[in-house]
JSON list of C-alpha atoms in Angstrom, two decimals:
[
{"chain": "A", "resi": 800, "resn": "UNK", "atom": "CA", "xyz": [-115.83, -94.92, 76.85]},
{"chain": "A", "resi": 801, "resn": "UNK", "atom": "CA", "xyz": [-115.04, -91.44, 78.25]},
{"chain": "A", "resi": 802, "resn": "UNK", "atom": "CA", "xyz": [-112.93, -88.73, 76.55]},
{"chain": "A", "resi": 803, "resn": "UNK", "atom": "CA", "xyz": [-109.35, -89.29, 75.54]},
{"chain": "A", "resi": 804, "resn": "UNK", "atom": "CA", "xyz": [-106.90, -87.61, 77.64]},
{"chain": "A", "resi": 805, "resn": "UNK", "atom": "CA", "xyz": [-104.76, -84.76, 76.03]},
{"chain": "A", "resi": 806, "resn": "UNK", "atom": "CA", "xyz": [-101.21, -86.20, 75.21]},
{"chain": "A", "resi": 807, "resn": "UNK", "atom": "CA", "xyz": [-99.82, -83.12, 73.65]},
{"chain": "A", "resi": 808, "resn": "UNK", "atom": "CA", "xyz": [-97.83, -80.78, 76.44]},
{"chain": "A", "resi": 809, "resn": "UNK", "atom": "CA", "xyz": [-99.37, -77.50, 77.00]},
{"chain": "A", "resi": 810, "resn": "UNK", "atom": "CA", "xyz": [-98.46, -74.55, 74.63]},
{"chain": "A", "resi": 811, "resn": "UNK", "atom": "CA", "xyz": [-94.98, -73.06, 75.66]},
{"chain": "A", "resi": 812, "resn": "UNK", "atom": "CA", "xyz": [-93.43, -69.59, 74.89]},
{"chain": "A", "resi": 813, "resn": "UNK", "atom": "CA", "xyz": [-90.22, -70.05, 73.01]},
{"chain": "A", "resi": 814, "resn": "UNK", "atom": "CA", "xyz": [-87.84, -67.28, 72.00]},
{"chain": "A", "resi": 815, "resn": "UNK", "atom": "CA", "xyz": [-87.07, -66.89, 68.35]},
{"chain": "A", "resi": 816, "resn": "UNK", "atom": "CA", "xyz": [-83.33, -67.24, 69.11]},
{"chain": "A", "resi": 817, "resn": "UNK", "atom": "CA", "xyz": [-84.02, -70.61, 70.65]},
{"chain": "A", "resi": 818, "resn": "UNK", "atom": "CA", "xyz": [-85.72, -71.76, 67.73]},
{"chain": "A", "resi": 819, "resn": "UNK", "atom": "CA", "xyz": [-83.03, -70.47, 65.26]},
{"chain": "A", "resi": 820, "resn": "UNK", "atom": "CA", "xyz": [-80.51, -72.40, 67.63]},
{"chain": "A", "resi": 821, "resn": "UNK", "atom": "CA", "xyz": [-82.50, -75.57, 67.38]},
{"chain": "A", "resi": 822, "resn": "UNK", "atom": "CA", "xyz": [-82.61, -75.24, 63.50]},
{"chain": "A", "resi": 823, "resn": "UNK", "atom": "CA", "xyz": [-79.00, -74.70, 63.11]},
{"chain": "A", "resi": 824, "resn": "UNK", "atom": "CA", "xyz": [-78.52, -77.76, 65.31]},
{"chain": "A", "resi": 825, "resn": "UNK", "atom": "CA", "xyz": [-80.45, -79.98, 63.30]},
{"chain": "A", "resi": 826, "resn": "UNK", "atom": "CA", "xyz": [-78.48, -78.65, 60.14]},
{"chain": "A", "resi": 827, "resn": "UNK", "atom": "CA", "xyz": [-75.28, -79.53, 61.63]},
{"chain": "A", "resi": 828, "resn": "UNK", "atom": "CA", "xyz": [-76.43, -82.97, 62.64]},
{"chain": "A", "resi": 829, "resn": "UNK", "atom": "CA", "xyz": [-78.30, -83.88, 59.39]},
{"chain": "A", "resi": 830, "resn": "UNK", "atom": "CA", "xyz": [-76.49, -85.77, 56.69]},
{"chain": "A", "resi": 831, "resn": "UNK", "atom": "CA", "xyz": [-77.64, -85.76, 52.80]},
{"chain": "A", "resi": 832, "resn": "UNK", "atom": "CA", "xyz": [-76.70, -89.46, 52.42]},
{"chain": "A", "resi": 833, "resn": "UNK", "atom": "CA", "xyz": [-75.04, -92.37, 54.30]},
{"chain": "A", "resi": 834, "resn": "UNK", "atom": "CA", "xyz": [-71.81, -93.42, 53.33]},
{"chain": "A", "resi": 835, "resn": "UNK", "atom": "CA", "xyz": [-72.40, -96.68, 54.88]},
{"chain": "A", "resi": 836, "resn": "UNK", "atom": "CA", "xyz": [-75.88, -97.91, 54.27]},
{"chain": "A", "resi": 837, "resn": "UNK", "atom": "CA", "xyz": [-75.68, -100.90, 56.49]},
{"chain": "A", "resi": 838, "resn": "UNK", "atom": "CA", "xyz": [-74.09, -99.33, 59.85]},
{"chain": "A", "resi": 839, "resn": "UNK", "atom": "CA", "xyz": [-72.74, -101.86, 62.30]},
{"chain": "A", "resi": 840, "resn": "UNK", "atom": "CA", "xyz": [-75.17, -102.65, 64.98]},
{"chain": "A", "resi": 841, "resn": "UNK", "atom": "CA", "xyz": [-72.79, -102.59, 68.10]},
{"chain": "A", "resi": 842, "resn": "UNK", "atom": "CA", "xyz": [-75.65, -103.09, 70.59]},
{"chain": "A", "resi": 843, "resn": "UNK", "atom": "CA", "xyz": [-76.64, -106.38, 68.87]},
{"chain": "A", "resi": 844, "resn": "UNK", "atom": "CA", "xyz": [-73.10, -107.55, 68.92]},
{"chain": "A", "resi": 845, "resn": "UNK", "atom": "CA", "xyz": [-72.49, -106.64, 72.59]},
{"chain": "A", "resi": 846, "resn": "UNK", "atom": "CA", "xyz": [-75.57, -108.14, 73.70]},
{"chain": "A", "resi": 847, "resn": "UNK", "atom": "CA", "xyz": [-74.68, -111.55, 71.80]},
{"chain": "A", "resi": 848, "resn": "UNK", "atom": "CA", "xyz": [-71.25, -111.36, 73.51]},
{"chain": "A", "resi": 849, "resn": "UNK", "atom": "CA", "xyz": [-72.90, -110.86, 76.99]},
{"chain": "A", "resi": 850, "resn": "UNK", "atom": "CA", "xyz": [-75.22, -113.91, 76.42]},
{"chain": "A", "resi": 851, "resn": "UNK", "atom": "CA", "xyz": [-72.26, -116.05, 75.11]},
{"chain": "A", "resi": 852, "resn": "UNK", "atom": "CA", "xyz": [-70.29, -115.10, 78.17]},
{"chain": "A", "resi": 853, "resn": "UNK", "atom": "CA", "xyz": [-72.88, -115.91, 80.64]},
{"chain": "A", "resi": 854, "resn": "UNK", "atom": "CA", "xyz": [-73.45, -119.33, 79.05]},
{"chain": "A", "resi": 855, "resn": "UNK", "atom": "CA", "xyz": [-69.90, -119.86, 79.08]},
{"chain": "A", "resi": 856, "resn": "UNK", "atom": "CA", "xyz": [-69.40, -118.62, 82.88]},
{"chain": "A", "resi": 857, "resn": "UNK", "atom": "CA", "xyz": [-66.94, -115.95, 82.04]},
{"chain": "A", "resi": 858, "resn": "UNK", "atom": "CA", "xyz": [-66.71, -112.24, 81.80]},
{"chain": "A", "resi": 859, "resn": "UNK", "atom": "CA", "xyz": [-67.76, -110.60, 78.44]},
{"chain": "A", "resi": 860, "resn": "UNK", "atom": "CA", "xyz": [-65.13, -109.35, 76.14]},
{"chain": "A", "resi": 861, "resn": "UNK", "atom": "CA", "xyz": [-65.10, -105.69, 75.19]},
{"chain": "A", "resi": 862, "resn": "UNK", "atom": "CA", "xyz": [-66.93, -105.25, 71.73]},
{"chain": "A", "resi": 863, "resn": "UNK", "atom": "CA", "xyz": [-65.82, -102.30, 69.62]},
{"chain": "A", "resi": 864, "resn": "UNK", "atom": "CA", "xyz": [-67.67, -98.96, 70.60]},
{"chain": "A", "resi": 865, "resn": "UNK", "atom": "CA", "xyz": [-67.14, -95.56, 71.82]},
{"chain": "A", "resi": 866, "resn": "UNK", "atom": "CA", "xyz": [-65.50, -95.52, 75.26]},
{"chain": "A", "resi": 867, "resn": "UNK", "atom": "CA", "xyz": [-66.94, -92.85, 77.52]},
{"chain": "A", "resi": 868, "resn": "UNK", "atom": "CA", "xyz": [-66.24, -91.91, 81.14]},
{"chain": "A", "resi": 869, "resn": "UNK", "atom": "CA", "xyz": [-64.02, -95.22, 81.74]},
{"chain": "A", "resi": 870, "resn": "UNK", "atom": "CA", "xyz": [-67.01, -97.43, 80.52]},
{"chain": "A", "resi": 871, "resn": "UNK", "atom": "CA", "xyz": [-67.76, -99.00, 77.19]}
]
């Protein structure tokens, strides 16, 4: 067996300002606790609807979710 290929990207120069902005973004997007311990699995619900619709030869009904760019 030959040597393992390097998987990590090569070192890159990053400005301190860019690192500070990334850390600030992580702080904004981080929550201390989940208010809903069991969030809804919208993907699974939508996939189940697609499968059911195909088996019944009909168009799938919209399943709850965020609508973006005119699409669900």
